[in-house]
PDB file of C-alpha atoms and ligand atoms in Angstrom:
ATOM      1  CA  UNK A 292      89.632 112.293  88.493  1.00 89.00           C
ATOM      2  CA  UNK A 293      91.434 114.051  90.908  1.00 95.00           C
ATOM      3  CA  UNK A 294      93.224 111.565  93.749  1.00 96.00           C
ATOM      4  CA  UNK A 295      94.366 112.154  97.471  1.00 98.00           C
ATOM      5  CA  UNK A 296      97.197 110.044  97.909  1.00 98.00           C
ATOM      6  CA  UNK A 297      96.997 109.557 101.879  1.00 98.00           C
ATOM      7  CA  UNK A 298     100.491 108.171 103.987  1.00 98.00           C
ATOM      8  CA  UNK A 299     102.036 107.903 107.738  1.00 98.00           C
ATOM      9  CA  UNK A 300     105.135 106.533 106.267  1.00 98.00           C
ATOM     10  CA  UNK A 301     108.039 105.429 103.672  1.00 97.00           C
ATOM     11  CA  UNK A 302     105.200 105.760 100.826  1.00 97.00           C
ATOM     12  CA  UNK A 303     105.784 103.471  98.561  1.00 97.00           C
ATOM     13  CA  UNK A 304     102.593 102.488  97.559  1.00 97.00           C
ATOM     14  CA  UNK A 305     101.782 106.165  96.959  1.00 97.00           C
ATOM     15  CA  UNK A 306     105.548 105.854  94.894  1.00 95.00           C
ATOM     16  CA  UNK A 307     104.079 103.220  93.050  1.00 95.00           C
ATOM     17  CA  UNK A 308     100.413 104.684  92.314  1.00 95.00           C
ATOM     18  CA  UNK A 309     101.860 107.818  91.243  1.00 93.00           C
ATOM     19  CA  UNK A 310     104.233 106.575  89.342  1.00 89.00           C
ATOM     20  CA  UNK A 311     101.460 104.487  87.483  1.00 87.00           C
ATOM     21  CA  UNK A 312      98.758 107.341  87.104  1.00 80.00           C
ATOM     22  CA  UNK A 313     101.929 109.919  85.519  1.00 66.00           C
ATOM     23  CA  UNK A 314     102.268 107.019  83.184  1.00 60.00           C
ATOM     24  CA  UNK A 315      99.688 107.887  81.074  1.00 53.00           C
ATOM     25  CA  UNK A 316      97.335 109.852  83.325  1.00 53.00           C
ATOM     26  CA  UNK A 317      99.340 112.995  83.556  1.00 45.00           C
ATOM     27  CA  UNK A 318      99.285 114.035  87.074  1.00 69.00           C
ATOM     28  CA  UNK A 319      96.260 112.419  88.578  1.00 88.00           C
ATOM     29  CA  UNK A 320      97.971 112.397  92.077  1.00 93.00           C
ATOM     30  CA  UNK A 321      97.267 115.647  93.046  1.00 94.00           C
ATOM     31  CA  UNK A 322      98.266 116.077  96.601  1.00 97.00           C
ATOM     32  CA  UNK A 323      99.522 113.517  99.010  1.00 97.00           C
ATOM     33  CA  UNK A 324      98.650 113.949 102.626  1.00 98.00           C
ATOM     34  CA  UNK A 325     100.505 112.564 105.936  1.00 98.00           C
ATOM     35  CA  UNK A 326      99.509 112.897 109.258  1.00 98.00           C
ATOM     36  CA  UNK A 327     102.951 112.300 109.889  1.00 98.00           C
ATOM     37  CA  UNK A 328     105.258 115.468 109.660  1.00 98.00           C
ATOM     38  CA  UNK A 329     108.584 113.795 108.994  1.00 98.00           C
ATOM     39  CA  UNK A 330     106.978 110.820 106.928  1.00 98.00           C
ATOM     40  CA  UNK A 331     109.560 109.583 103.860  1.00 98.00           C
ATOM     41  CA  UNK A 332     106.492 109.769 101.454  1.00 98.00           C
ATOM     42  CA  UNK A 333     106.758 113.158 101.314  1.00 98.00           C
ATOM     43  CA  UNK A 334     110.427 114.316 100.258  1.00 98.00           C
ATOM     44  CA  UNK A 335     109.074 111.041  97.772  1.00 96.00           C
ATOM     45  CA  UNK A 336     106.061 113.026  96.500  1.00 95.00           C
ATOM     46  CA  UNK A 337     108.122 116.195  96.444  1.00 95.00           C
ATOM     47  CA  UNK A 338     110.310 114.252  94.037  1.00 94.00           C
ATOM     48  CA  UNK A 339     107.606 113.295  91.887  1.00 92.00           C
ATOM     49  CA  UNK A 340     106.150 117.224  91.934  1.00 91.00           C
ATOM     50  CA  UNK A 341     103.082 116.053  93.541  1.00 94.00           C
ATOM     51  CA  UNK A 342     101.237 119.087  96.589  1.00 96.00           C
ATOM     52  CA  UNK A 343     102.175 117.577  99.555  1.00 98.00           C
ATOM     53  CA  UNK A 344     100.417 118.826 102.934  1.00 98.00           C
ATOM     54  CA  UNK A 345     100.807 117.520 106.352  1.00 98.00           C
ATOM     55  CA  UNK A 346      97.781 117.229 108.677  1.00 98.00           C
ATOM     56  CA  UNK A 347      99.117 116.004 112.364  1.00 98.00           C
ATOM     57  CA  UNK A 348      96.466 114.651 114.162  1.00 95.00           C
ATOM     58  CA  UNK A 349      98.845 115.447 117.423  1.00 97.00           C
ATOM     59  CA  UNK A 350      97.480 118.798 116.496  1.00 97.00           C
ATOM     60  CA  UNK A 351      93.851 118.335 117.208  1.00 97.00           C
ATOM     61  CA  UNK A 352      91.636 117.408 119.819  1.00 96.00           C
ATOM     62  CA  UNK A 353      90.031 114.719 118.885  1.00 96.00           C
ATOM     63  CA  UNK A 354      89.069 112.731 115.318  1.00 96.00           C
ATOM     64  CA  UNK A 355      86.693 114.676 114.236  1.00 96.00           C
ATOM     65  CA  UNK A 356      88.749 117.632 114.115  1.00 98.00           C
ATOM     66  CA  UNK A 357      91.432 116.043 112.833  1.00 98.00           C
ATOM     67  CA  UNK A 358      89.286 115.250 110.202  1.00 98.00           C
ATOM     68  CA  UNK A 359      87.854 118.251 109.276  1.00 98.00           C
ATOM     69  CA  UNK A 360      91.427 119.532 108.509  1.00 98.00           C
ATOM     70  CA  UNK A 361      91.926 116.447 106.328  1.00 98.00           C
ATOM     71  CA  UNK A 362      88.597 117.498 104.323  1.00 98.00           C
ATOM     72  CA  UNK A 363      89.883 121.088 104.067  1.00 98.00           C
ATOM     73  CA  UNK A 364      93.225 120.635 102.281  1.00 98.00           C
ATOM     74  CA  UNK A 365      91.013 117.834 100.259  1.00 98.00           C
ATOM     75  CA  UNK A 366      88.440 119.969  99.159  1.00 98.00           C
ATOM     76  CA  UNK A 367      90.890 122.661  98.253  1.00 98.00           C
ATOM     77  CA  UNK A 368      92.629 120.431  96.209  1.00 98.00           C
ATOM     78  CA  UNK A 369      88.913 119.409  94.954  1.00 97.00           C
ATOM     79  CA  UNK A 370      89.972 116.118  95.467  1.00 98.00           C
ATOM     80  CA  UNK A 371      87.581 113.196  94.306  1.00 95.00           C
ATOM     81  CA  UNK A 372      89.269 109.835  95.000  1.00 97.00           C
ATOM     82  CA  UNK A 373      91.157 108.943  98.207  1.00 98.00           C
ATOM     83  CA  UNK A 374      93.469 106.218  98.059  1.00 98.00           C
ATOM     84  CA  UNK A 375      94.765 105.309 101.769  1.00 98.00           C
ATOM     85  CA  UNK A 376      98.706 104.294 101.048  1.00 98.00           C
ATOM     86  CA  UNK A 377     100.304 102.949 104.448  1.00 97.00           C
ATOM     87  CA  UNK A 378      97.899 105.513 106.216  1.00 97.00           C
ATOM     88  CA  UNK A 379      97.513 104.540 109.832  1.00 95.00           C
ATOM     89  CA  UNK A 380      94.966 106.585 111.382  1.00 95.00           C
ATOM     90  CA  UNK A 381      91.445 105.023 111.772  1.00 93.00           C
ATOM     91  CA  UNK A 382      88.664 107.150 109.733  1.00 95.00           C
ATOM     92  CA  UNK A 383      85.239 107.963 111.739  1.00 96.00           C
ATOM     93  CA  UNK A 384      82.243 106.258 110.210  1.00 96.00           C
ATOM     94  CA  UNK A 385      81.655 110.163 109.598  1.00 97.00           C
ATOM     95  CA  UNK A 386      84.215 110.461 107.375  1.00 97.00           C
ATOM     96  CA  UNK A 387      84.082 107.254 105.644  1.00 97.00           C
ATOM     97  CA  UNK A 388      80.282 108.079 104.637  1.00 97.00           C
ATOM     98  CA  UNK A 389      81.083 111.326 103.484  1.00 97.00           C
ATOM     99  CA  UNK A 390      83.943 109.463 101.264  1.00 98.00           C
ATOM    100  CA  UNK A 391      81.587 106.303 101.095  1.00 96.00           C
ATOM    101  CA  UNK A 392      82.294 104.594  96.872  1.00 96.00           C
ATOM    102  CA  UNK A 393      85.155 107.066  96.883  1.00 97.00           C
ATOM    103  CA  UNK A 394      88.182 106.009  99.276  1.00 98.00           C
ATOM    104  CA  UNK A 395      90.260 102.775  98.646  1.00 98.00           C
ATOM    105  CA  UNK A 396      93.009 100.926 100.981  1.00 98.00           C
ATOM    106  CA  UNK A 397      95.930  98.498 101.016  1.00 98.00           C
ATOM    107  CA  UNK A 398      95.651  96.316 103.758  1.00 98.00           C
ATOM    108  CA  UNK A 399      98.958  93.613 103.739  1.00 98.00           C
ATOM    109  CA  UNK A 400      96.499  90.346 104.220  1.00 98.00           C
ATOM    110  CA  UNK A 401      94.151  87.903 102.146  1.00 98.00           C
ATOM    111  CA  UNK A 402      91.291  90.053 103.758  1.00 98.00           C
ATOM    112  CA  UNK A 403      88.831  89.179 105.684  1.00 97.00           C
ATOM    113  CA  UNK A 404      91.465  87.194 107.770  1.00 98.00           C
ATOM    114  CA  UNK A 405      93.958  89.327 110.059  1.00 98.00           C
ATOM    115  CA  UNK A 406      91.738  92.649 109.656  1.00 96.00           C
ATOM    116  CA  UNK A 407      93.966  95.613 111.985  1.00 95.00           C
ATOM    117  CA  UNK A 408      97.836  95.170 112.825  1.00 96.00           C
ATOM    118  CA  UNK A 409     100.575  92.737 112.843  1.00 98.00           C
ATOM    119  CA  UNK A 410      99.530  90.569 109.637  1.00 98.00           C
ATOM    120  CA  UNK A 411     102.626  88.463 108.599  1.00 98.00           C
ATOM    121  CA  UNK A 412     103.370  87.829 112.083  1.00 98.00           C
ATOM    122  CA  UNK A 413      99.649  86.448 112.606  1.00 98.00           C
ATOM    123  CA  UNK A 414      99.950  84.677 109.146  1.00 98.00           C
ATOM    124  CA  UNK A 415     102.881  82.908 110.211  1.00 98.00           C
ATOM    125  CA  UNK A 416     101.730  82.277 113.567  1.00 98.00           C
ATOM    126  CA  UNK A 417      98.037  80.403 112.511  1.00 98.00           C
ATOM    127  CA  UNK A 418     100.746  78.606 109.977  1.00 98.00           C
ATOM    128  CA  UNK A 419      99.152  79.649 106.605  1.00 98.00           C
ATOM    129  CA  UNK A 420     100.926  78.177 103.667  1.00 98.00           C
ATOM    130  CA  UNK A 421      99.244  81.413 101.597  1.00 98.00           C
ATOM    131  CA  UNK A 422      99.080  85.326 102.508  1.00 98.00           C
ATOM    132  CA  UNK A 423      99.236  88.206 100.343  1.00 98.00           C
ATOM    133  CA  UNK A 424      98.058  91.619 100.256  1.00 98.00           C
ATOM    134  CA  UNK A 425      94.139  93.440  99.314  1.00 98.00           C
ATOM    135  CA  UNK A 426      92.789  96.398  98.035  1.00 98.00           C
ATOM    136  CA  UNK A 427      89.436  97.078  99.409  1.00 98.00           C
ATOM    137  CA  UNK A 428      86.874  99.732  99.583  1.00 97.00           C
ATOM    138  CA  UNK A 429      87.021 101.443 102.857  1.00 97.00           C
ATOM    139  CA  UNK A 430      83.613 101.522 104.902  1.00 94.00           C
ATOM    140  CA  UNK A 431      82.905 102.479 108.465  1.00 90.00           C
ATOM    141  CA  UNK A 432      84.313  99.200 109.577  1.00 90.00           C
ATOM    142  CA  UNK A 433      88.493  98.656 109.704  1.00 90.00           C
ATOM    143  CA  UNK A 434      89.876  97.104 107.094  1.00 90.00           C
ATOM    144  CA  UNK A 435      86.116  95.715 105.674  1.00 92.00           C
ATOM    145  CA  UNK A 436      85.059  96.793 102.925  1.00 93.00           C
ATOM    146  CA  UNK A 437      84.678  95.465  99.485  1.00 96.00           C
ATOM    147  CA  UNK A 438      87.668  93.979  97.993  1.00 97.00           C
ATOM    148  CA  UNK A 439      88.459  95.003  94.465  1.00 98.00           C
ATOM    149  CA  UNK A 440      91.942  93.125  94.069  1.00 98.00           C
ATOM    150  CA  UNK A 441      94.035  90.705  96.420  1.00 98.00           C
ATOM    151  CA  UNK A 442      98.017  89.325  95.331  1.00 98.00           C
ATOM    152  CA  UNK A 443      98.840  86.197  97.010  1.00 98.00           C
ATOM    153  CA  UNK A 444     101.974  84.688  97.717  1.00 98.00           C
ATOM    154  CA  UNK A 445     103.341  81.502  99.109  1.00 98.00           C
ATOM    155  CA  UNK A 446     104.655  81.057 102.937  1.00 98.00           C
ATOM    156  CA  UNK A 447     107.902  80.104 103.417  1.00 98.00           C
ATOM    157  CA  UNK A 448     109.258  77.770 106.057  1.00 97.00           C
ATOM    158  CA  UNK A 449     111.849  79.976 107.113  1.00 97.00           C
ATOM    159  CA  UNK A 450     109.438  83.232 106.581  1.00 98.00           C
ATOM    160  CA  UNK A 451     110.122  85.423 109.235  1.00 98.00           C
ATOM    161  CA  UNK A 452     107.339  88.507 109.767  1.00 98.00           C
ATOM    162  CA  UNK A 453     110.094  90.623 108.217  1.00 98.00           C
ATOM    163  CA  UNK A 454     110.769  88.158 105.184  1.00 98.00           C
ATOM    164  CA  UNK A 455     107.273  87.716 104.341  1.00 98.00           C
ATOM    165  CA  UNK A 456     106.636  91.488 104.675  1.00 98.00           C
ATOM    166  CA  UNK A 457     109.465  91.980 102.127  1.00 98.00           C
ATOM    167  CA  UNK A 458     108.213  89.807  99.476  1.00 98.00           C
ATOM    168  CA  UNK A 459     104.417  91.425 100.136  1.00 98.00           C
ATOM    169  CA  UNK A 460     105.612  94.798  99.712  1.00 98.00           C
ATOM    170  CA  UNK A 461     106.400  94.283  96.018  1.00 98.00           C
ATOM    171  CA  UNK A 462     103.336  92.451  95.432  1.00 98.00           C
ATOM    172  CA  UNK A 463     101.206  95.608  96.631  1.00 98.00           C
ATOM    173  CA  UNK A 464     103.008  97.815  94.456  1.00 98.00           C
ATOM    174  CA  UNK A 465     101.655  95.655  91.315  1.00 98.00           C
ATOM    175  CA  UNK A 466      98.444  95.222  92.851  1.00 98.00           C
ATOM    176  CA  UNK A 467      97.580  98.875  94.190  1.00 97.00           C
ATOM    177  CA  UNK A 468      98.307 100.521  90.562  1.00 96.00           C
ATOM    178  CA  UNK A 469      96.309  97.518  89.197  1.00 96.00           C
ATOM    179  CA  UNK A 470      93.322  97.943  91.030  1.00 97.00           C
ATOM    180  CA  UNK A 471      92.642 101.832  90.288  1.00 95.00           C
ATOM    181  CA  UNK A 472      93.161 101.381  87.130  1.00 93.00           C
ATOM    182  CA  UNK A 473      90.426  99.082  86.789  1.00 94.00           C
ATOM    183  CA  UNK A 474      88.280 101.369  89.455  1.00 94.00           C
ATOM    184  CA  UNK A 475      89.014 104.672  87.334  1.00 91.00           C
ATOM    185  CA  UNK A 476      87.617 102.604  84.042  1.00 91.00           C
ATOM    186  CA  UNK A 477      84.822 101.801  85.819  1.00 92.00           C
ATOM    187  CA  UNK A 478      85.369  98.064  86.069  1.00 93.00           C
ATOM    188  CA  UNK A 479      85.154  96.062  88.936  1.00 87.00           C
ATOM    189  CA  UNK A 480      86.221  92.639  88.173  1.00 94.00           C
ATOM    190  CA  UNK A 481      88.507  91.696  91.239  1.00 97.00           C
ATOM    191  CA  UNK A 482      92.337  92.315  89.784  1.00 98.00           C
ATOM    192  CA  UNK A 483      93.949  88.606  90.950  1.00 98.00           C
ATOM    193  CA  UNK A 484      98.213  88.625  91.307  1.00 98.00           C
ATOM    194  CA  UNK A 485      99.048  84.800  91.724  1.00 98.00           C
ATOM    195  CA  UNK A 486     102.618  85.387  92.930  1.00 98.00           C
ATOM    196  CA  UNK A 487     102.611  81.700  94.309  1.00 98.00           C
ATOM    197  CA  UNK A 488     106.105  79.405  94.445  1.00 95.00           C
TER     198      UNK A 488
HETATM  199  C1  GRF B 536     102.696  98.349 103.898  1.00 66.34           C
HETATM  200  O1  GRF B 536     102.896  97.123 104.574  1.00 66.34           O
HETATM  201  C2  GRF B 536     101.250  98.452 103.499  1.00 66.34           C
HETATM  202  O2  GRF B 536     100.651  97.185 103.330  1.00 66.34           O
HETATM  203  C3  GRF B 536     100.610  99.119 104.652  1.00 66.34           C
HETATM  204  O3  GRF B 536     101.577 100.063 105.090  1.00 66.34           O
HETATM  205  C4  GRF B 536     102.887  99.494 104.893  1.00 66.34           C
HETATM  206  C5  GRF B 536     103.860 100.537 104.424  1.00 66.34           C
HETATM  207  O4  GRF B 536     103.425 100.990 103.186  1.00 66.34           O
HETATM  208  N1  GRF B 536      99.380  99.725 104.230  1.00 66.34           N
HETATM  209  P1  GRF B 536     104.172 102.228 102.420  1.00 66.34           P
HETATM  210  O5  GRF B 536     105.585 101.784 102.107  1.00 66.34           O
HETATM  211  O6  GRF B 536     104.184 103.417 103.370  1.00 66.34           O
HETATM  212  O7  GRF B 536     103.345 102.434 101.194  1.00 66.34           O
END
């Protein structure tokens, strides 16, 4: 299996899933794709001697464009696994069907609650006691697909939106690698990370 390893940002999910698959899947990763030109992720995947290529949506008119460059440097890369890493462009229902069974995300919430932006802050806010992060199937609908793996964690009093983000981040780096692993073997039992105080 050949995986797109899709960012906007630091990357460290893709860090963490490439660093997993090298482990003893030589060089599954085999091209990681931002949207973002200066994006950290990529002097990261550079690092780790894993393609990079940069598709800026800035750079075309529209999504479906946009998209269509995305599929290019995929296909070229005959790419059969996406796995969405701190990518923060929303997909078409076009492109989602075309990649329907065949495109994961991390989504920083015990999904279905606080689909979109702004999790911890919301988890804090409603003054949940748990939160955590998911890995989910992506479908035409944000952040709604199936889930195949979810870490939870315990709320802090003193959690701030950035504390609580902190002590996710970690969490999704176990989870993440966790979850494709079980995907690429074919087995979907839900991967469970009880990181609870
Ligand atoms: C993380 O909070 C992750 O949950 C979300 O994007 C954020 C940054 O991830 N998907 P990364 O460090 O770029 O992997």
């Amino acid at each position: 299996t050949r995986v797109a390893l899709l960012i906007s940002g630091g990357g460290s999910n893709m860090v963490a899933l490439a660093r997993d698959m090298t482990g003893d899947h030589p060089g599954r990763a085999k091209l990681v794709l931002s949207n973002v030109p200066q994006a950290g992720g990529l002097l990261k995947a550079s690092a780790l001697r894993i393609p990079t290529a940069v598709v800026d949506h800035r750079d075309h008119d529209g999504r479906l464009p946009f998209e269509a460059a995305i599929n290019a440097e995929l296909d070229s890369a005959r790419i059969d696994l996406i796995c969405l890493a701190g990518f923060m462009r929303i997909l078409t229902p076009e492109f989602t069907h075309r990649w329907a069974g065949r495109i994961l995300n991390i989504h920083p919430s015990l999904l279905p609650k606080y689909k979109g932006l702004h999790t911890h802050r919301r988890a804090i806010e409603a003054g949940d006691t748990e939160h955590g992060a998911s890995v989910h199937m992506v479908t035409g609908d944000l952040d709604d697909g199936p889930v195949l793996g979810q870490a939870v964690l315990s709320v802090r009093a003193d959690d701030t939106p950035a504390t609580l983000a902190e002590r996710v981040l970690p969490l999704e780096h176990r989870l993440y690698p966790a979850v494709l692993r079980r995907f690429l073997a074919g087995d979907t039992t839900p991967v469970t990370i009880d990181a609870r105080d």
